[in-house]
């Protein structure tokens, strides 16, 4: 199925979108943990991190394919950001959010790559969990269990992020 550009969100918070754009264009640069990890981590940790990143992107590819098969457009809205390019966020490397699921790749201050994820009334939860198990990513991931109002969180993300990060699969 072809990807569509997501139509502009109603009630877009343009001031907050501008703040996000200004942060992304900031001349100030924070220390990126993944860069430090590539330079200073032990050989075995570098290998582990490379494996986690490859597994993350493999899972992401399969999850994206699953989401593109959902019948309703509103279920196929995604926000995807390459956080390696964000000058002020030192930990996050990649972010993928849907109305029912989020998947983050991060690097902590101890040079360990990790994956965080959360389900919210996800119609594909069983399939996604099976994919994560297939790639053994559970060993390097943490499920965020206490997100009290994920629906509101996702709507806020849609309202605050620039349109270039939002699309319909």
Short mmCIF file of C-alpha atoms in Angstrom, two decimals:
data_model
loop_
_atom_site.label_atom_id
_atom_site.label_comp_id
_atom_site.label_asym_id
_atom_site.label_seq_id
_atom_site.Cartn_x
_atom_site.Cartn_y
_atom_site.Cartn_z
CA UNK A 1 0.00 0.00 0.00
CA UNK A 2 1.39 3.43 -0.91
CA UNK A 3 2.24 5.87 1.82
CA UNK A 4 0.13 8.99 2.06
CA UNK A 5 1.01 12.32 3.53
CA UNK A 6 -1.01 12.82 6.65
CA UNK A 7 -3.55 15.62 6.33
CA UNK A 8 -2.93 18.55 8.62
CA UNK A 9 -4.08 17.89 12.16
CA UNK A 10 -6.98 19.92 13.45
CA UNK A 11 -6.06 22.14 16.37
CA UNK A 12 -2.36 21.97 15.52
CA UNK A 13 -0.42 23.83 18.18
CA UNK A 14 1.69 25.93 15.84
CA UNK A 15 3.67 27.61 18.63
CA UNK A 16 4.75 24.20 19.94
CA UNK A 17 5.52 22.96 16.44
CA UNK A 18 7.75 26.01 16.02
CA UNK A 19 9.50 25.27 19.32
CA UNK A 20 10.22 21.73 18.06
CA UNK A 21 11.51 23.12 14.75
CA UNK A 22 13.71 25.64 16.58
CA UNK A 23 15.15 22.87 18.75
CA UNK A 24 15.93 20.75 15.69
CA UNK A 25 17.66 23.72 14.06
CA UNK A 26 19.54 24.73 17.19
CA UNK A 27 23.23 25.51 16.76
CA UNK A 28 23.71 24.08 20.26
CA UNK A 29 24.60 20.40 20.26
CA UNK A 30 24.25 18.00 23.14
CA UNK A 31 26.52 15.02 23.60
CA UNK A 32 25.05 12.09 21.71
CA UNK A 33 25.31 8.92 23.77
CA UNK A 34 25.39 6.66 20.72
CA UNK A 35 28.45 8.51 19.36
CA UNK A 36 30.21 8.11 22.70
CA UNK A 37 29.26 4.42 22.69
CA UNK A 38 30.73 3.93 19.21
CA UNK A 39 33.99 5.52 20.35
CA UNK A 40 34.40 4.34 23.93
CA UNK A 41 32.42 1.13 24.47
CA UNK A 42 34.19 -2.19 24.73
CA UNK A 43 34.36 -4.34 21.62
CA UNK A 44 31.71 -6.72 22.97
CA UNK A 45 29.38 -3.85 23.89
CA UNK A 46 29.80 -2.29 20.44
CA UNK A 47 28.87 -5.64 18.93
CA UNK A 48 25.84 -5.93 21.23
CA UNK A 49 24.75 -2.38 20.37
CA UNK A 50 25.07 -3.03 16.64
CA UNK A 51 22.93 -6.14 17.08
CA UNK A 52 20.27 -4.24 19.04
CA UNK A 53 20.10 -1.53 16.37
CA UNK A 54 19.83 -4.05 13.52
CA UNK A 55 17.11 -5.96 15.40
CA UNK A 56 15.23 -2.73 16.17
CA UNK A 57 15.11 -1.76 12.50
CA UNK A 58 14.13 -5.30 11.46
CA UNK A 59 11.24 -5.25 13.95
CA UNK A 60 10.30 -1.74 12.81
CA UNK A 61 10.17 -2.84 9.17
CA UNK A 62 7.85 -5.75 10.00
CA UNK A 63 5.65 -3.63 12.30
CA UNK A 64 5.34 -0.97 9.60
CA UNK A 65 4.21 -3.63 7.13
CA UNK A 66 1.62 -4.89 9.63
CA UNK A 67 0.29 -1.39 10.28
CA UNK A 68 0.02 -0.66 6.57
CA UNK A 69 -2.47 -3.53 6.29
CA UNK A 70 -4.95 -2.07 8.79
CA UNK A 71 -8.22 -1.03 7.12
CA UNK A 72 -8.79 2.36 8.82
CA UNK A 73 -6.64 5.38 7.90
CA UNK A 74 -6.74 6.69 11.46
CA UNK A 75 -5.14 3.44 12.68
CA UNK A 76 -2.34 3.76 10.10
CA UNK A 77 -1.21 7.25 11.16
CA UNK A 78 2.39 7.12 12.31
CA UNK A 79 4.98 9.51 13.66
CA UNK A 80 8.55 8.51 12.84
CA UNK A 81 11.64 10.51 13.74
CA UNK A 82 15.35 9.92 13.34
CA UNK A 83 16.43 11.31 16.68
CA UNK A 84 20.12 10.94 15.85
CA UNK A 85 19.62 14.18 13.92
CA UNK A 86 18.08 16.03 16.89
CA UNK A 87 20.80 18.29 18.29
CA UNK A 88 19.42 18.51 21.83
CA UNK A 89 18.36 14.93 22.61
CA UNK A 90 21.32 12.91 23.78
CA UNK A 91 19.63 9.56 24.43
CA UNK A 92 16.99 8.90 21.78
CA UNK A 93 18.12 7.51 18.44
CA UNK A 94 14.80 6.71 16.75
CA UNK A 95 11.11 7.11 17.58
CA UNK A 96 8.12 5.36 16.02
CA UNK A 97 4.60 6.01 17.29
CA UNK A 98 1.15 4.86 16.19
CA UNK A 99 -2.26 5.35 17.83
CA UNK A 100 -1.73 2.01 19.62
CA UNK A 101 2.01 1.40 19.93
CA UNK A 102 5.31 3.15 20.39
CA UNK A 103 8.82 1.91 19.79
CA UNK A 104 11.95 3.86 20.77
CA UNK A 105 15.63 3.10 20.26
CA UNK A 106 17.86 4.79 22.81
CA UNK A 107 21.42 4.79 24.11
CA UNK A 108 21.86 5.37 27.83
CA UNK A 109 24.74 7.11 29.62
CA UNK A 110 26.45 3.75 30.12
CA UNK A 111 26.74 3.18 26.34
CA UNK A 112 24.00 0.52 26.23
CA UNK A 113 21.48 0.58 23.41
CA UNK A 114 17.99 -0.27 24.56
CA UNK A 115 14.49 -0.46 23.14
CA UNK A 116 11.39 0.87 24.87
CA UNK A 117 7.89 0.05 23.73
CA UNK A 118 4.30 0.47 24.83
CA UNK A 119 0.98 -1.02 23.70
CA UNK A 120 -2.38 0.72 24.03
CA UNK A 121 -5.38 -1.30 22.89
CA UNK A 122 -3.23 -2.45 19.99
CA UNK A 123 -5.05 -4.58 17.41
CA UNK A 124 -1.68 -6.07 16.41
CA UNK A 125 -0.22 -6.65 19.88
CA UNK A 126 0.04 -10.45 19.59
CA UNK A 127 1.66 -10.24 16.14
CA UNK A 128 4.10 -7.53 17.25
CA UNK A 129 5.07 -9.47 20.37
CA UNK A 130 5.71 -12.53 18.19
CA UNK A 131 7.95 -10.46 15.90
CA UNK A 132 9.85 -9.08 18.88
CA UNK A 133 10.35 -12.60 20.22
CA UNK A 134 11.47 -13.82 16.80
CA UNK A 135 14.22 -11.19 16.74
CA UNK A 136 15.04 -11.77 20.43
CA UNK A 137 14.69 -8.05 21.02
CA UNK A 138 12.95 -8.66 24.36
CA UNK A 139 16.38 -9.22 25.92
CA UNK A 140 17.25 -5.58 25.18
CA UNK A 141 13.90 -3.93 25.71
CA UNK A 142 11.59 -2.57 28.37
CA UNK A 143 7.84 -2.35 28.12
CA UNK A 144 6.50 0.96 29.37
CA UNK A 145 3.55 -0.26 31.38
CA UNK A 146 2.31 2.88 33.06
CA UNK A 147 1.29 5.42 30.48
CA UNK A 148 -2.02 6.56 31.94
CA UNK A 149 -3.52 8.16 28.85
CA UNK A 150 -1.70 7.04 25.72
CA UNK A 151 -4.47 8.30 23.43
CA UNK A 152 -4.03 11.86 24.70
CA UNK A 153 -0.25 11.51 24.54
CA UNK A 154 -0.42 10.44 20.88
CA UNK A 155 -2.83 13.27 20.00
CA UNK A 156 -0.45 15.75 21.66
CA UNK A 157 2.45 14.35 19.64
CA UNK A 158 0.43 14.81 16.44
CA UNK A 159 -0.40 18.38 17.42
CA UNK A 160 3.17 19.33 18.35
CA UNK A 161 5.34 17.62 15.74
CA UNK A 162 6.05 19.02 12.29
CA UNK A 163 4.03 17.41 9.50
CA UNK A 164 7.14 15.95 7.86
CA UNK A 165 7.31 13.33 10.64
CA UNK A 166 3.66 12.31 10.32
CA UNK A 167 2.23 10.09 7.61
CA UNK A 168 -0.37 7.47 6.88
CA UNK A 169 0.91 4.04 5.89
#
